[in-house]
Amino acid sequence: MRLTLQRKFVLALLASVLLTLGLVYGLTFWAQDRRPVLLITLPSALLLTWLIGRAFARRLTKPFEEITTVARGMAADLEAKMAEISEDRARLQAILSSMVEGVLVLDRDSKILLLNAAIERMFQSESSTAVGRPLIEIFRHAQLHQLVQKVLKSKADQSEEIMMFMPEERIFTVQASVAQKGGIAAVLVFHDVTDLKRLERVRKDFVANVSHELRTPLTSIKGYIEALIDGAKDDPQKCAGFLGIIQKHTDQLNALLSDLLQLSTIESGQYQWRRGTVSISDLIGKAVHLLRPLAEKKRQAIVVAPAEGVGPVTGDADKLTEVLINLIDNAIKYTPEGGRITVEAGQKGNAVEIAVGDTGIGIPFKEIPRIFERFYRVDRARSREMGGTGLGLAIVKHIVEAHGGKVAVESQMGKGSRFIVTLPNLSSSL
């Protein structure tokens, strides 16, 4: 049986002690006067024992010292590696957390290995409950699942545009990349392009709408001019009627171009706002006074609630009056004869709320998010028949936001609509 180093050390030490004791015993046995011999031999024996033990100890502990030195070096290297890994992990986590794009990492079985904070916000899911579970259990979306299967099967990068409806309708461009290290099979990056798609749609609608709005009156004007040239000018009655129609369409074009120019100027930030203190009561009174005759023609009642306790706002009085004129004019247009329009104002914290309500036809719920877009009309035929450029609510929105406020709408089909303008009492946004 092989002896351990500890046992070898004990045996060597025991042997040196026995040797020393034997030496002392032998010397004292042969000496006649044992006391001097003891005084000399005992210290010498102890010294000899110490020297022998030290020699054995050095020989036996040297491997331990070497092992300890190597272990300390390995521990230092391991600690440095762990610190480096922790630093890399923290850096990666910081990058993933700060990304606007959503990142989703999957293994070869389509199980989720990692998802960043953006994904959690996009889909209202938590990494603590999602990690380790199959993708199909967390994101029940057939097109996304098919994209992942295609990537895993082909081992080639893929990119697709997908639409998700939960928790709300959003459009994403998903770029799926293949990975072959550390158990990772695919990395999916989600780019939210909903706003870009909306802006693209608004731009296309704007071009189509402005072309239509210009073409319709121009076509009519051209037709009546040709009729006049062909002989209608010689008939005084026809000539007067045709010229009246031409004038009406010309005024419509002029109003359209004027609104477009105004909207463009406001959006570009080039409009020179006139800053002043504006009384809410005066603002409402002026707008109602201008439009009351129009309401009376349709036998509509305009009810104005007293604006008691409502503080003034800082802003451009003319532009804020235009906001109320647009809102009240719309209420009159879309409210049947005999209906009622209400205008009220109230203080809400450090802001003023002005509300214009009606008992009109209302706005479909799905159309509400788009009614402040340029040229957007819920019922195009009816809106065009009533007149207007289709830019009124877009202008309202931009003027209110330029004053540091916001505009919202509440509506119910068949029961009417209510537009609420909120303005800060002390606006510093102009």
Short mmCIF file of C-alpha atoms in Angstrom, two decimals, residues 30-195:
data_model
loop_
_atom_site.label_atom_id
_atom_site.label_comp_id
_atom_site.label_asym_id
_atom_site.label_seq_id
_atom_site.Cartn_x
_atom_site.Cartn_y
_atom_site.Cartn_z
CA TRP A 30 28.72 4.14 28.72
CA ALA A 31 29.59 7.30 30.57
CA GLN A 32 30.57 7.04 34.28
CA ASP A 33 29.31 10.49 35.10
CA ARG A 34 26.01 10.72 33.26
CA ARG A 35 25.05 14.26 34.21
CA PRO A 36 27.59 16.08 32.02
CA VAL A 37 26.87 13.73 29.21
CA LEU A 38 23.16 14.48 29.43
CA LEU A 39 23.83 18.18 29.44
CA ILE A 40 25.82 17.83 26.24
CA THR A 41 24.02 15.06 24.38
CA LEU A 42 20.42 16.03 25.08
CA PRO A 43 20.60 19.47 23.41
CA SER A 44 22.67 17.98 20.62
CA ALA A 45 20.09 15.26 20.12
CA LEU A 46 17.25 17.75 20.10
CA LEU A 47 19.11 19.88 17.55
CA LEU A 48 19.74 16.82 15.45
CA THR A 49 16.06 15.88 15.66
CA TRP A 50 15.06 19.40 14.61
CA LEU A 51 17.46 19.34 11.65
CA ILE A 52 16.25 15.92 10.53
CA GLY A 53 12.58 16.95 10.93
CA ARG A 54 13.17 20.18 9.06
CA ALA A 55 14.84 18.36 6.20
CA PHE A 56 12.00 15.88 5.99
CA ALA A 57 9.44 18.70 6.30
CA ARG A 58 11.01 20.64 3.44
CA ARG A 59 11.07 17.60 1.28
CA LEU A 60 7.49 16.69 2.09
CA THR A 61 5.94 20.21 1.96
CA LYS A 62 7.67 21.34 -1.23
CA PRO A 63 5.07 19.62 -3.49
CA PHE A 64 2.30 21.23 -1.41
CA GLU A 65 3.87 24.66 -1.88
CA GLU A 66 4.15 24.08 -5.61
CA ILE A 67 0.52 22.92 -5.78
CA THR A 68 -0.56 25.96 -3.72
CA THR A 69 1.34 28.33 -6.01
CA VAL A 70 -0.21 26.77 -9.10
CA ALA A 71 -3.68 26.82 -7.49
CA ARG A 72 -3.33 30.49 -6.58
CA GLY A 73 -2.33 31.31 -10.15
CA MET A 74 -5.28 29.37 -11.52
CA ALA A 75 -7.63 31.08 -9.07
CA ALA A 76 -6.34 34.50 -10.14
CA ASP A 77 -6.80 33.61 -13.82
CA LEU A 78 -10.29 32.23 -13.13
CA GLU A 79 -11.24 35.35 -11.20
CA ALA A 80 -10.03 37.55 -14.06
CA LYS A 81 -11.98 35.46 -16.59
CA MET A 82 -15.13 35.63 -14.44
CA ALA A 83 -14.76 39.41 -14.12
CA GLU A 84 -14.30 39.69 -17.88
CA ILE A 85 -17.37 37.51 -18.51
CA SER A 86 -19.43 39.55 -16.03
CA GLU A 87 -18.30 42.78 -17.68
CA ASP A 88 -19.16 41.46 -21.15
CA ARG A 89 -22.54 40.25 -19.90
CA ALA A 90 -23.30 43.62 -18.29
CA ARG A 91 -22.25 45.42 -21.47
CA LEU A 92 -24.44 43.14 -23.60
CA GLN A 93 -27.38 43.60 -21.22
CA ALA A 94 -26.97 47.38 -21.34
CA ILE A 95 -26.89 47.35 -25.15
CA LEU A 96 -29.96 45.11 -25.40
CA SER A 97 -31.88 47.15 -22.82
CA SER A 98 -31.18 50.45 -24.59
CA MET A 99 -32.14 49.17 -28.06
CA VAL A 100 -35.33 50.48 -29.64
CA GLU A 101 -35.55 47.31 -31.72
CA GLY A 102 -36.83 44.14 -30.13
CA VAL A 103 -34.40 41.21 -29.93
CA LEU A 104 -35.50 37.60 -29.57
CA VAL A 105 -33.01 34.69 -29.34
CA LEU A 106 -34.14 31.10 -29.95
CA ASP A 107 -32.53 27.68 -29.65
CA ARG A 108 -32.78 24.84 -32.19
CA ASP A 109 -36.14 23.74 -30.75
CA SER A 110 -37.65 27.23 -31.15
CA LYS A 111 -37.46 27.78 -27.40
CA ILE A 112 -36.80 31.29 -26.15
CA LEU A 113 -33.30 31.85 -24.76
CA LEU A 114 -33.40 35.63 -24.40
CA LEU A 115 -35.62 38.63 -25.09
CA ASN A 116 -34.79 42.26 -24.43
CA ALA A 117 -36.82 45.04 -22.80
CA ALA A 118 -38.09 46.34 -26.15
CA ILE A 119 -39.75 42.99 -26.89
CA GLU A 120 -41.32 43.02 -23.43
CA ARG A 121 -42.78 46.48 -24.11
CA MET A 122 -43.94 45.60 -27.61
CA PHE A 123 -45.81 42.45 -26.66
CA GLN A 124 -46.37 42.95 -22.92
CA SER A 125 -44.49 39.79 -22.00
CA GLU A 126 -41.90 39.20 -19.28
CA SER A 127 -38.61 37.38 -19.74
CA SER A 128 -39.08 35.61 -16.40
CA THR A 129 -42.10 33.75 -17.77
CA ALA A 130 -41.04 33.52 -21.42
CA VAL A 131 -37.46 32.21 -21.27
CA GLY A 132 -37.29 28.45 -21.74
CA ARG A 133 -40.74 28.17 -23.28
CA PRO A 134 -41.53 27.48 -26.97
CA LEU A 135 -42.03 30.56 -29.12
CA ILE A 136 -45.51 29.47 -30.21
CA GLU A 137 -46.71 29.54 -26.58
CA ILE A 138 -45.68 33.17 -26.05
CA PHE A 139 -46.29 34.65 -29.51
CA ARG A 140 -49.30 33.00 -31.10
CA HIS A 141 -48.71 34.34 -34.58
CA ALA A 142 -48.75 31.93 -37.52
CA GLN A 143 -46.64 34.06 -39.88
CA LEU A 144 -43.93 34.60 -37.24
CA HIS A 145 -43.84 30.89 -36.43
CA GLN A 146 -43.55 30.03 -40.15
CA LEU A 147 -40.67 32.51 -40.51
CA VAL A 148 -38.78 30.87 -37.64
CA GLN A 149 -39.31 27.37 -39.06
CA LYS A 150 -38.12 28.55 -42.46
CA VAL A 151 -34.92 29.98 -40.94
CA LEU A 152 -34.19 26.90 -38.85
CA LYS A 153 -34.78 24.57 -41.79
CA SER A 154 -32.93 26.53 -44.48
CA LYS A 155 -30.20 27.89 -42.16
CA ALA A 156 -30.36 31.10 -44.19
CA ASP A 157 -31.20 34.65 -43.10
CA GLN A 158 -34.77 35.78 -43.77
CA SER A 159 -36.71 39.05 -43.57
CA GLU A 160 -40.47 39.59 -43.56
CA GLU A 161 -43.04 42.24 -42.71
CA ILE A 162 -45.65 41.04 -40.29
CA MET A 163 -48.68 42.64 -38.65
CA MET A 164 -49.69 41.95 -35.07
CA PHE A 165 -52.98 42.91 -33.48
CA MET A 166 -52.25 42.35 -29.78
CA PRO A 167 -52.12 44.37 -27.62
CA GLU A 168 -52.74 46.81 -30.50
CA GLU A 169 -52.32 46.84 -34.26
CA ARG A 170 -48.62 47.22 -35.08
CA ILE A 171 -46.49 46.53 -38.17
CA PHE A 172 -43.00 45.03 -37.81
CA THR A 173 -40.14 44.24 -40.14
CA VAL A 174 -38.59 41.08 -38.70
CA GLN A 175 -35.01 40.19 -39.63
CA ALA A 176 -34.09 36.62 -38.70
CA SER A 177 -30.42 35.64 -38.66
CA VAL A 178 -28.92 32.17 -38.25
CA ALA A 179 -26.49 31.44 -35.40
CA GLN A 180 -24.55 28.21 -34.77
CA LYS A 181 -22.77 28.81 -31.46
CA GLY A 182 -23.62 28.31 -27.81
CA GLY A 183 -26.87 26.50 -28.48
CA ILE A 184 -28.30 29.55 -30.27
CA ALA A 185 -30.09 28.77 -33.52
CA ALA A 186 -31.75 32.06 -34.55
CA VAL A 187 -31.73 35.74 -33.62
CA LEU A 188 -34.82 37.78 -34.52
CA VAL A 189 -34.73 41.59 -34.61
CA PHE A 190 -38.10 43.42 -34.65
CA HIS A 191 -38.25 46.90 -36.22
CA ASP A 192 -41.50 48.73 -35.44
CA VAL A 193 -42.43 50.47 -38.73
CA THR A 194 -46.02 51.31 -37.78
CA ASP A 195 -45.43 55.07 -37.72
#
